[in-house]
XYZ file of C-alpha atoms in Angstrom:
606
model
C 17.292 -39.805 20.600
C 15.561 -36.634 20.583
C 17.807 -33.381 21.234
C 17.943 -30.657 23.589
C 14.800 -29.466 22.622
C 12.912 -32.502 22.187
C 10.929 -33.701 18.966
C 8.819 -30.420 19.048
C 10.843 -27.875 18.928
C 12.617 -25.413 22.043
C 12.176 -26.554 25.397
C 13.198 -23.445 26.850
C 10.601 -19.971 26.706
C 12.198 -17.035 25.377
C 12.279 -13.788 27.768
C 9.467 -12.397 26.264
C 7.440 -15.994 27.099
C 8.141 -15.824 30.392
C 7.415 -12.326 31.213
C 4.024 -12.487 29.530
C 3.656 -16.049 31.297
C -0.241 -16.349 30.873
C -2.154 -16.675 34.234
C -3.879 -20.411 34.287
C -7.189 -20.376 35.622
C -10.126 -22.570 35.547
C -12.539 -20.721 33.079
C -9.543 -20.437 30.855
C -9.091 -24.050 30.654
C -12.392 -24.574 30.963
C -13.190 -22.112 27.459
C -10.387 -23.946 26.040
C -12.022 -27.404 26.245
C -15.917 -25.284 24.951
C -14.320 -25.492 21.302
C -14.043 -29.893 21.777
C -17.115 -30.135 23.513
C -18.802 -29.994 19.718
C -16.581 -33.079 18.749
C -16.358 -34.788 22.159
C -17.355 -38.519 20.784
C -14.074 -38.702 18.627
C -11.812 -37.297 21.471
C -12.877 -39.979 23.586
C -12.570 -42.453 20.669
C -8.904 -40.525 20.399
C -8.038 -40.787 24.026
C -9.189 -44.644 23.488
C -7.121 -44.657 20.770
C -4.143 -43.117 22.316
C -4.732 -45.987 25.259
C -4.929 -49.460 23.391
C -2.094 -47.654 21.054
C 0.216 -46.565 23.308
C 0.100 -50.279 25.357
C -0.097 -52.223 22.626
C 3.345 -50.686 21.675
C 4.806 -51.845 25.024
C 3.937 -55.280 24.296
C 6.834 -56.405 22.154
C 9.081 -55.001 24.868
C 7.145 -57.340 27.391
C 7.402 -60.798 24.798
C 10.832 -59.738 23.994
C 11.314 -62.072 27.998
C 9.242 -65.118 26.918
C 11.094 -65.131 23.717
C 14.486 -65.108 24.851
C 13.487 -67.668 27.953
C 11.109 -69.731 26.289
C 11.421 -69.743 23.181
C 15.827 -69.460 22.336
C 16.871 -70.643 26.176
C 14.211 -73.297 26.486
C 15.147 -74.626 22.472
C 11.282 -74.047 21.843
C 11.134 -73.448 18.226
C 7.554 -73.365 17.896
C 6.944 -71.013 20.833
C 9.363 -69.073 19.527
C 7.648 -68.507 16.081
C 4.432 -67.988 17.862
C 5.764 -65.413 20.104
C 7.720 -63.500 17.285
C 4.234 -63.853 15.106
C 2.274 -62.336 18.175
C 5.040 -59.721 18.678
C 4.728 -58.339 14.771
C 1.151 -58.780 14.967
C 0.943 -56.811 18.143
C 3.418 -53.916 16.566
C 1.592 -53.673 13.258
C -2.091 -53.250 15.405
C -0.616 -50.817 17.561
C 0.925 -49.083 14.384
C -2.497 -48.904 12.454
C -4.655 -47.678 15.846
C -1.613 -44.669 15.461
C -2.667 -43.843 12.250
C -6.546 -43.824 13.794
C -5.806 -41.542 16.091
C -3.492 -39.197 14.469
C -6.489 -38.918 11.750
C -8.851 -38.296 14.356
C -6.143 -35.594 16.265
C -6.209 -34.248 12.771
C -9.515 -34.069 11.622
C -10.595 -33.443 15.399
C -7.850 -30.461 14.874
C -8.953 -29.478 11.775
C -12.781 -28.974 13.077
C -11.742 -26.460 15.634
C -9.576 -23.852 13.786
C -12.009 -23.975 10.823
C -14.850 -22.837 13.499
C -12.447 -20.446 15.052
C -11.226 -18.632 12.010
C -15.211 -18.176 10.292
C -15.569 -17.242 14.224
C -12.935 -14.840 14.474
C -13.284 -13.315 10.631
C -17.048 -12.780 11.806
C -15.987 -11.180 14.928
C -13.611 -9.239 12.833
C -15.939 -7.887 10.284
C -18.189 -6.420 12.900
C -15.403 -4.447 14.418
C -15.692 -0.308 13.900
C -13.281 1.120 11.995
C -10.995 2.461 15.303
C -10.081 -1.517 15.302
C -8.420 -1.729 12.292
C -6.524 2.087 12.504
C -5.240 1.416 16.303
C -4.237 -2.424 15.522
C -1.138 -3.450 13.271
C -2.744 -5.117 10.185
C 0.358 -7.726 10.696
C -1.086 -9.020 14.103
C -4.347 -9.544 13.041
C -3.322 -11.635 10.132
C -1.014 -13.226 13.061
C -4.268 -13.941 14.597
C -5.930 -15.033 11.986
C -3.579 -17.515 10.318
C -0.683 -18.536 12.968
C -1.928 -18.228 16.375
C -5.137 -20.296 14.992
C -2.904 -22.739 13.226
C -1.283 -23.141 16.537
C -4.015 -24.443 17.988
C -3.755 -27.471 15.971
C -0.444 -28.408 17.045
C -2.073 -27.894 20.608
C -4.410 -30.508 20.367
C -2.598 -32.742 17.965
C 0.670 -32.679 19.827
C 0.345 -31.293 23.762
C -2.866 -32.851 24.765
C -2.350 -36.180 22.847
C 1.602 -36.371 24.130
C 0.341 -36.083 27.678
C -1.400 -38.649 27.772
C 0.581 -41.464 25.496
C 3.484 -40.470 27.408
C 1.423 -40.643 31.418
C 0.140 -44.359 29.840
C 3.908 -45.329 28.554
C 5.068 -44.549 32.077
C 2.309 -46.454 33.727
C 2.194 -49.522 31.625
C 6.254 -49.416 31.863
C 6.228 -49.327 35.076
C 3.277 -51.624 35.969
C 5.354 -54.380 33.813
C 8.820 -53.937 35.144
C 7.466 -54.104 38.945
C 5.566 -57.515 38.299
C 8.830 -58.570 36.769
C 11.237 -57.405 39.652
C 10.859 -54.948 42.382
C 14.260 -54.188 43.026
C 15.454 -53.174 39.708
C 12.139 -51.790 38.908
C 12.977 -49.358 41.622
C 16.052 -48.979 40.474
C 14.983 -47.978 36.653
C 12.870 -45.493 38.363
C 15.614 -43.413 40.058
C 17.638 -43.638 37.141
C 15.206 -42.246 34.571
C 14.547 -38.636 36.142
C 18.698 -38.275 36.266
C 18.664 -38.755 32.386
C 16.797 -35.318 32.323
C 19.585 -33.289 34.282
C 21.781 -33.118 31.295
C 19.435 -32.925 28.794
C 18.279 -29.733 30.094
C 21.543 -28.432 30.917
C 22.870 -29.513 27.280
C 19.615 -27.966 26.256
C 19.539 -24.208 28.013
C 23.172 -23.856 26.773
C 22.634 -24.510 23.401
C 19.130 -22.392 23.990
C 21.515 -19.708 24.856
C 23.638 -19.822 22.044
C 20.834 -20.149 19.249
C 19.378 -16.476 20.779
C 22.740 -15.259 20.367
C 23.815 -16.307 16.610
C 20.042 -15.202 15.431
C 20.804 -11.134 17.653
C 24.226 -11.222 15.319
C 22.463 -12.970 12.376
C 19.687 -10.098 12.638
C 22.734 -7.273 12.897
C 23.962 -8.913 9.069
C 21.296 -8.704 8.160
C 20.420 -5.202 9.257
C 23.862 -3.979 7.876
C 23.419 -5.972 4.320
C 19.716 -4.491 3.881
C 21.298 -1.013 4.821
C 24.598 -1.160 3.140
C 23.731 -3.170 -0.385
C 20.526 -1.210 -1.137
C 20.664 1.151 -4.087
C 20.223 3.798 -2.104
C 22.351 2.393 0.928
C 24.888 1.996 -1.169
C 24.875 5.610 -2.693
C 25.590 6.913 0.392
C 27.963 4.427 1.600
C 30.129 5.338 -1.877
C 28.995 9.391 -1.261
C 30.345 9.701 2.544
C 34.116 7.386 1.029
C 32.503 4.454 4.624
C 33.659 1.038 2.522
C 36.180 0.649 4.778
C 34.300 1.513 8.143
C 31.137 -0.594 6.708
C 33.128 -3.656 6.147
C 34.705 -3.729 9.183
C 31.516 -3.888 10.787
C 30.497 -6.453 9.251
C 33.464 -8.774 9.594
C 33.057 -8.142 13.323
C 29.798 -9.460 13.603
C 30.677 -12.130 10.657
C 33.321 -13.464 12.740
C 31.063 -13.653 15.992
C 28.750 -15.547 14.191
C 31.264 -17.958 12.976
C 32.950 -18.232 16.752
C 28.898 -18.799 17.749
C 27.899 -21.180 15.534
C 30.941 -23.384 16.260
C 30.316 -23.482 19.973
C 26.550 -24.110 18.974
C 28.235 -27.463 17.097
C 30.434 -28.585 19.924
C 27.778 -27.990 22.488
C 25.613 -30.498 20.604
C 28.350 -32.699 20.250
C 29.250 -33.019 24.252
C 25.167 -32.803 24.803
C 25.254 -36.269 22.080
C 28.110 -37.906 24.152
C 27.064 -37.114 27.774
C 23.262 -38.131 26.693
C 24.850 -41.488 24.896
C 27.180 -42.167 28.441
C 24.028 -41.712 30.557
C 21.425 -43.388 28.841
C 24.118 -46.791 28.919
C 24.389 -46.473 32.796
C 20.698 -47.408 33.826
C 20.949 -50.437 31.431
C 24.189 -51.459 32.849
C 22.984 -50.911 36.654
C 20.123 -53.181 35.630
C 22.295 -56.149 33.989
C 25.069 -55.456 37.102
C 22.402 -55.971 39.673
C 20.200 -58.854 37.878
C 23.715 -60.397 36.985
C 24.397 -60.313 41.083
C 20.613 -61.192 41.924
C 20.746 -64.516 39.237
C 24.493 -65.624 40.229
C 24.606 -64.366 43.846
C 21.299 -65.145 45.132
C 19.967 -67.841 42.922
C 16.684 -65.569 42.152
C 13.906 -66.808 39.948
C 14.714 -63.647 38.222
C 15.365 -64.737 34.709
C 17.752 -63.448 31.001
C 14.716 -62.831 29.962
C 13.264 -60.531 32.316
C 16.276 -59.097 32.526
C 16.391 -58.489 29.250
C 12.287 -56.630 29.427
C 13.827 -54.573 32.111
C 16.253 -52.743 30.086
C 13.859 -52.374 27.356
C 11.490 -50.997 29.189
C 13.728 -48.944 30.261
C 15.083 -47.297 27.278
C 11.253 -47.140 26.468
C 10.866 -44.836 29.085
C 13.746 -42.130 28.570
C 11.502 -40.152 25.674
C 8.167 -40.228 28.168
C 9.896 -38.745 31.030
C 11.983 -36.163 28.819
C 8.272 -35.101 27.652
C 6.917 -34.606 30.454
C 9.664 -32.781 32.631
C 9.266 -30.387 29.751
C 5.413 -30.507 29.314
C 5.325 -27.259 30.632
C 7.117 -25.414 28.598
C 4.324 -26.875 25.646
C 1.415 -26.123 28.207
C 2.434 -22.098 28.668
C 3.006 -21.628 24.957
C -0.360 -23.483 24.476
C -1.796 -21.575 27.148
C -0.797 -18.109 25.914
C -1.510 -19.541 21.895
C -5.627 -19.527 23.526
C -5.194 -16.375 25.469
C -3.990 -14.314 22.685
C -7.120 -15.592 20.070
C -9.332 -14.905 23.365
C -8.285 -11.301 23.496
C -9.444 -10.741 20.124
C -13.027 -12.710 20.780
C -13.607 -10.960 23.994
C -12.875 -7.184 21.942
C -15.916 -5.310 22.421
C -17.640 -4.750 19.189
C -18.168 -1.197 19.374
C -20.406 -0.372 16.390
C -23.269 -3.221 16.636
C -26.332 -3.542 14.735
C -29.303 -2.527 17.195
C -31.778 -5.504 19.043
C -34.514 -4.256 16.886
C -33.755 -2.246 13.483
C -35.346 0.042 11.694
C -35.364 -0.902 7.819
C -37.579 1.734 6.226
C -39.810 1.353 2.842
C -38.329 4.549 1.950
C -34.800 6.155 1.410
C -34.054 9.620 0.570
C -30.205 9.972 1.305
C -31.446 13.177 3.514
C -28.784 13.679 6.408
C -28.714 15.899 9.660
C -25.952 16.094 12.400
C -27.246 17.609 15.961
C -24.640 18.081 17.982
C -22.060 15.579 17.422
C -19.004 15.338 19.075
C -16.249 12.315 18.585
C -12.924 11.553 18.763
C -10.944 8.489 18.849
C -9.078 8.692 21.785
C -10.180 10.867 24.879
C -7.150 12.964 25.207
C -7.860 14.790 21.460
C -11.320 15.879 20.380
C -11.969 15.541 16.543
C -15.212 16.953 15.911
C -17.025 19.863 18.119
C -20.711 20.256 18.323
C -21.589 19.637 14.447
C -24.800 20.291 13.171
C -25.897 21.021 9.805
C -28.738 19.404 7.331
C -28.744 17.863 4.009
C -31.829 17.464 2.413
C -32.822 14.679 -0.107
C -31.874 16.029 -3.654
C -29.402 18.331 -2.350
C -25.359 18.672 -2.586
C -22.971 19.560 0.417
C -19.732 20.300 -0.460
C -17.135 20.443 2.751
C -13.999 22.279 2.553
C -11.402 22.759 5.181
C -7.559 22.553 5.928
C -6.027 18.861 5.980
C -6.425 17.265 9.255
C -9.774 19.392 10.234
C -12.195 16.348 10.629
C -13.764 16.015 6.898
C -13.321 12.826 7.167
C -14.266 12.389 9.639
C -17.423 13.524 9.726
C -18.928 11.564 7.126
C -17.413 8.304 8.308
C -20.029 8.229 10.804
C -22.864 8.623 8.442
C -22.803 4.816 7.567
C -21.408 4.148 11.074
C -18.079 3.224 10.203
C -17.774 5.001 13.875
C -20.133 5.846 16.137
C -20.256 9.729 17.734
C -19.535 10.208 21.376
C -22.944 12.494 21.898
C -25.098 14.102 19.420
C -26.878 12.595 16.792
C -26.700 11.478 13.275
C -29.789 11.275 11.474
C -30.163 9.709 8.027
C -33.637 9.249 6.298
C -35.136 10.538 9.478
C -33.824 7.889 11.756
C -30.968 8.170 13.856
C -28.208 5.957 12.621
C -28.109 4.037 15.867
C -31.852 2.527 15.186
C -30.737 1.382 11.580
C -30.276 -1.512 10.437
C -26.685 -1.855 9.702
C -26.853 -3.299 5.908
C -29.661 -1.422 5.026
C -27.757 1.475 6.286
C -24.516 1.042 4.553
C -26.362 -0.764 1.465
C -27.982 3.061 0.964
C -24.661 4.988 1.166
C -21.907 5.298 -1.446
C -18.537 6.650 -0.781
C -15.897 7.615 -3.104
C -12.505 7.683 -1.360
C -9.466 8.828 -2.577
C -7.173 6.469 -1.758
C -9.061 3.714 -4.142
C -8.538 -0.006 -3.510
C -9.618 -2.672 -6.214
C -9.151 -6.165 -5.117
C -6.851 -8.262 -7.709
C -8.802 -9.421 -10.370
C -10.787 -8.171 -13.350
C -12.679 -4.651 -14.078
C -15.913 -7.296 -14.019
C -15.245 -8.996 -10.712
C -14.436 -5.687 -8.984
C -17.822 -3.871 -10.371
C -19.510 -6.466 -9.658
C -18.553 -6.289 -5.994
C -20.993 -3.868 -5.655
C -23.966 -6.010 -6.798
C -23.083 -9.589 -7.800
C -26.209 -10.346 -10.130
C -25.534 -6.557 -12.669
C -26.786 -7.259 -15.914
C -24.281 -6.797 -18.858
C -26.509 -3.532 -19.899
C -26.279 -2.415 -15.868
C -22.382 -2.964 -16.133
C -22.071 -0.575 -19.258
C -24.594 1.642 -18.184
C -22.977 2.603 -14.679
C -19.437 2.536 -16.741
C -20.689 4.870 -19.133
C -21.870 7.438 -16.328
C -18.553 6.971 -14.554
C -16.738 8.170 -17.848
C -14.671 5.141 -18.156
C -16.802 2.568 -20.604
C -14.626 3.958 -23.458
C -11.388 2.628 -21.584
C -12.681 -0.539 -21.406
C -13.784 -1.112 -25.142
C -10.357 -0.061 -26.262
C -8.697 -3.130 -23.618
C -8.489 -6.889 -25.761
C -10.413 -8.519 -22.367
C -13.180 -5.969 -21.809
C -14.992 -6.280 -18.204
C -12.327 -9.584 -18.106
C -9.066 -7.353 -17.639
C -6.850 -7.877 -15.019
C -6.246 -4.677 -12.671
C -3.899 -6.472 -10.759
C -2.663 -5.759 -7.129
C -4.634 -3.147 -6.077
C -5.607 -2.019 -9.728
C -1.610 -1.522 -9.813
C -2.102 -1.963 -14.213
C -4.469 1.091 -14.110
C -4.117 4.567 -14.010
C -5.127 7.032 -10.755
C -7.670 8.275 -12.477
C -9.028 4.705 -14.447
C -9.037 3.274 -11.344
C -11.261 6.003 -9.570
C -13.579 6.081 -12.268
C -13.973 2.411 -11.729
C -14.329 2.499 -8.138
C -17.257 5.567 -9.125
C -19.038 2.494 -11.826
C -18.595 0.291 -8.548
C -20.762 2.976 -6.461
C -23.236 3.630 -8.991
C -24.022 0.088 -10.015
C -25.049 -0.252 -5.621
C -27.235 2.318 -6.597
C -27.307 4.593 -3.124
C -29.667 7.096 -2.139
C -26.460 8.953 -0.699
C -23.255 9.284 -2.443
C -20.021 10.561 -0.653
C -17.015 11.945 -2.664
C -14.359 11.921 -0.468
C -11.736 13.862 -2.105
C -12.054 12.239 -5.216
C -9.802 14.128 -7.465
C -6.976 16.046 -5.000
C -4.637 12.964 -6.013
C -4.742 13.139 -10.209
C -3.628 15.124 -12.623
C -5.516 17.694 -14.347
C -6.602 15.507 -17.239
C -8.062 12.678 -15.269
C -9.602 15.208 -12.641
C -11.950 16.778 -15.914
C -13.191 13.002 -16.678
C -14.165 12.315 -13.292
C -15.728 15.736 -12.638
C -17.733 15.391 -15.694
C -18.748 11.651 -14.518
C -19.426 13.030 -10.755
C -21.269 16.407 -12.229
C -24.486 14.856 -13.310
C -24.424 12.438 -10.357
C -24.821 15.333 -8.327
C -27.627 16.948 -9.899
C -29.224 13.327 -10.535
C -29.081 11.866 -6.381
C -28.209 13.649 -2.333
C -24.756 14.044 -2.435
C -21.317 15.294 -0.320
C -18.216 16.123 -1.591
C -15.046 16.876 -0.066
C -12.607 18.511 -2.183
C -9.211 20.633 -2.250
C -10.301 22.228 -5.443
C -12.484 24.635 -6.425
C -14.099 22.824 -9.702
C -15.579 20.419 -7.652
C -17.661 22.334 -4.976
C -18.872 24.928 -7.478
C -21.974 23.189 -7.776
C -22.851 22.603 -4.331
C -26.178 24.223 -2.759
C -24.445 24.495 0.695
C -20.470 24.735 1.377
C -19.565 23.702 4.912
C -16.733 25.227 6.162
C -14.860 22.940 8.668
C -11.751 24.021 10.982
C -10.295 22.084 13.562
C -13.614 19.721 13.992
C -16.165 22.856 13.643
C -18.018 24.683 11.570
C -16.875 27.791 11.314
C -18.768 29.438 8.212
C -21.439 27.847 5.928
C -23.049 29.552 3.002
C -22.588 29.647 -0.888
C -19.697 30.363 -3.072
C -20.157 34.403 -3.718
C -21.056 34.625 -0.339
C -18.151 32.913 1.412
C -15.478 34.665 -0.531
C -17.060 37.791 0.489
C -16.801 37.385 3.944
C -12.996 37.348 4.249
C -12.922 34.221 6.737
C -11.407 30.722 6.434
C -13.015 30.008 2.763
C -11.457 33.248 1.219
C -8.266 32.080 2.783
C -8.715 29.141 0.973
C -9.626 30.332 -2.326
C -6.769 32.624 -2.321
C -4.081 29.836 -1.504
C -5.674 26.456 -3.300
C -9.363 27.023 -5.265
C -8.591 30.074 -7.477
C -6.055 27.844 -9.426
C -9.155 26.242 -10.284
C -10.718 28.738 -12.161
C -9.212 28.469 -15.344
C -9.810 24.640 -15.853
């Protein structure tokens, strides 16, 4: 006998379920049943399945009458065999079309989430960068992994239980009115009264689960607060043992005084389910006993017998059902919230017909552009400037100016609001995405390396690289030593986001990574301001020659690494405010002099 909450879990949506209820229309349902229409020969052979299986399993229920008439009242020994032969036979068909149909739910299942997830991780990948920064990397994954698996207990569980149970019922019913109207009818008034208690039992022990996991939530809370090291510093600092363990024998003892109530409720629930479920069974034998010795009725033990079987068969389907909705809404909002992320407009799309030049030279020019992420704070202000091919921009400016920024949208990682960004010659828009972004190489500061080894992360960057391309882009990025001196080579592990290496080894790397995609424009977005002074002098003599070698921007806090630049851009609260050389800039007693005098001229001496 299935509890409050049925086989499947709650019965009963949370507050948060039923205020975000989603609305059930017809081209929901309708895009729902899109992703079977590609497998819509096994779901009929599943629904045919679910059919022959879910009568067959009646049909021992049904013999059970000839049996007991026929075969042990009417002292027929060889009928009786038969029947009891046809009644296994029948069970152990109905048993193996089950396992045909829950491989076909399965595989059927199975099918659909593996074309939504390389659906929805392609939809993904084409979103702009705004996607990721405005949306909690948890609920995507959510997305991703358990709304998507949910979807499988959808269609293995909700759509299939539907049906088995609507063909129980029918086939139930169907049999017990060709045996006897009367208690027939009967049996059917009974069986919706076996829900009332069940969903009473249910909602209060519904209600009591919410409550112990609120007070198992505030232990928690005060254990991850309180037993911390640093927690419990201040716990010890401030003389609050006493006041800190009286809160938590409060909410200990709540819990206990909950969780026993949780108990007993599931106790009464067991014994008013167990008095309830004897009554129809009773009525039936009470009444048939009356109808038999009363009335002399050609109503036989036997069908007596199929009655009450039938019966009992018929508690589970009816259960299901009452609470079918309660599956249907969670299944319903399950599709709603993968739809959301399909129907996302992808904001930064590859054009209908792109440009792929013959040619690249890394040359850049902004006209105009203005962006910002949200329309209530502007980011960048009418920016224009050029960058030839061959050239090196270096862009300076306090934290939280737009640097950034600004050269995020060269390989479109957003798109500007109005203006234009030119690259090659060609306005960004018209390019071909991967040729685009194939052409531009950006060195970030915050570096990530994927867990693995030095070789599988360069190689990242271009998957057939010789052995001689590997050592020769290592060598350039100042870090080929490093790797000689580890016992794996290219084969060490970096770990967890290059956790086992050093700021600066790992920057170095991620500078081999760039060079080895060989752009015609390389970005270096502040790739020193995090390292020590050390490190910083091996990756400014690995970025130094790059410069002079390839177009290049850099964005940098300290003076060593803009020194070199033809053009210094100037950038204050998303515009450019000066723009000139070195000498030049200091002279002129604006922003960039402010600068040097708080942050570059410690650079001068390294």
């Amino acid at each position: 006998m299935p509890g409050p909450g049925g086989p499947h879990g709650g019965h009963f949506l949370t507050d948060e379920e039923m205020k975000n209820t989603p609305k059930v229309t017809a081209s929901l349902v309708k895009r729902i049943f899109s992703w079977l229409l590609p497998y819509w020969k096994q779901f009929v052979f599943v629904l045919l399945c679910i059919a022959i299986s879910s009568t067959l399993k009646l049909l021992p229920s049904i013999l059970t009458g000839k049996i007991i008439d026929d075969g042990l009242i009417g002292k027929n020994f060889e009928l009786l065999v038969k029947l009891i032969i046809i009644s296994l036979g029948v069970t152990f068909t109905g048993n193996l079309i089950g396992v045909l149909e829950a491989y076909l739910q399965t595989w059927i299942a199975q099918h659909i989430t593996f074309d939504m997830r390389n659906k929805m991780y392609l939809h993904l990948q084409k979103m702009s960068q705004r996607f990721f920064t405005s949306n909690n990397q948890g609920d995507i994954v959510t997305r991703m992994t358990s709304d998507i698996d949910g979807v499988k207990m959808t269609i293995t569980n909700t759509f299939s239980n539907i049906l088995s149970n609507v063909i129980t019922l029918i086939v139930a019913l169907a049999a017990m009115y060709q045996k006897n109207w009367l208690l027939a009818t009967i049996g059917l008034v009974i069986v919706p009264l076996f829900a009332i208690p069940t969903r009473k039992a249910g909602k209060t022990r519904w209600s009591l689960t919410r409550e112990s996991q609120e007070c198992n939530d505030k232990i928690n809370g005060i254990l991850n607060e309180t037993l911390s090291v640093s927690g419990q510093m201040l716990v010890k600092l401030f003389g609050q043992e006493k006041s800190e363990y009286k809160r938590y024998e409060e909410e200990n003892r709540k819990m206990i005084s909950l969780n026993i109530k949780e108990g007993m409720a599931g106790r009464w629930f067991r014994v008013v389910i167990s008095t309830v479920s004897s009554v129809g069974p009773m009525l039936l034998y009470l009444v048939g006993g009356i109808l038999i010795m009363k009335y002399d009725s050609s109503i036989t033990v036997g069908d007596i017998t199929v009655l009450v079987t039938l019966l009992g068969r018929m508690y589970m389907p009816v259960n299901e059902l009452l609470n079918i909705q309660v599956d249907w809404i969670r299944s319903m909002a399950l599709f709603t919230r993968i739809f959301e992320y399909f129907d996302m407009k992808i904001e930064v799309a590859n054009p209908e017909n792109p440009l792929e030049p013959n040619e690249c030279d890394g040359s850049v020019e902004f006209e105009n552009v203005n962006f910002s992420y949200n329309p209530e704070k502007q980011i960048l202000h009418d920016v224009s400037f050029k960058l030839n091919k061959g050239d090196c921009i270096a862009i300076v400016g306090p934290s939280g100016s737009g640097k950034s920024t600004l050269i995020n949208l060269i390989p479109r990682l957003y798109d500007a609001n109005s203006g234009s960004v030119k690259f090659s010659g060609n306005d960004v828009r018209t390019l071909d995405l991967e040729w685009l972004r194939k052409n531009i190489g950006i060195v970030t500061q915050d570096t990530y390396l994927f867990n693995g080894t030095i070789r599988e992360n360069l190689l990242y960057a271009k998957p057939d690289a010789t052995e001689e391309e590997l050592i020769e882009a290592c060598s350039k990025a100042n870090i080929y030593d490093f790797i000689q001196k580890q016992d794996k080579g290219f084969d060490t592990e970096v770990g967890n986001r290059g956790l086992k290496l050093s700021g600066g080894e790992k920057q170095r790397i991620s500078i081999a990574r760039v060079l080895l995609k060989d752009p015609a424009l390389i970005i270096f977005d502040e790739a020193t301001s995090a390292l020590d002074s050390i490190s910083e002098q091996k990756i400014q003599e690995a970025i130094d020659p790059l410069v002079d070698e390839r177009t290049s921007i850099l964005i940098a806090h300290r003076l060593s690494t803009i020194l070199t630049a033809d053009e210094i851009l100037v950038i204050k609260d998303g515009k450019v405010v000066e723009r000139g050389q070195h000498k030049d800039l200091v002279k002129a007693g604006g922003i960039y002099t402010e600068l040097y005098n708080t942050q570059f001229s410690k650079a001068i001496d390294k």
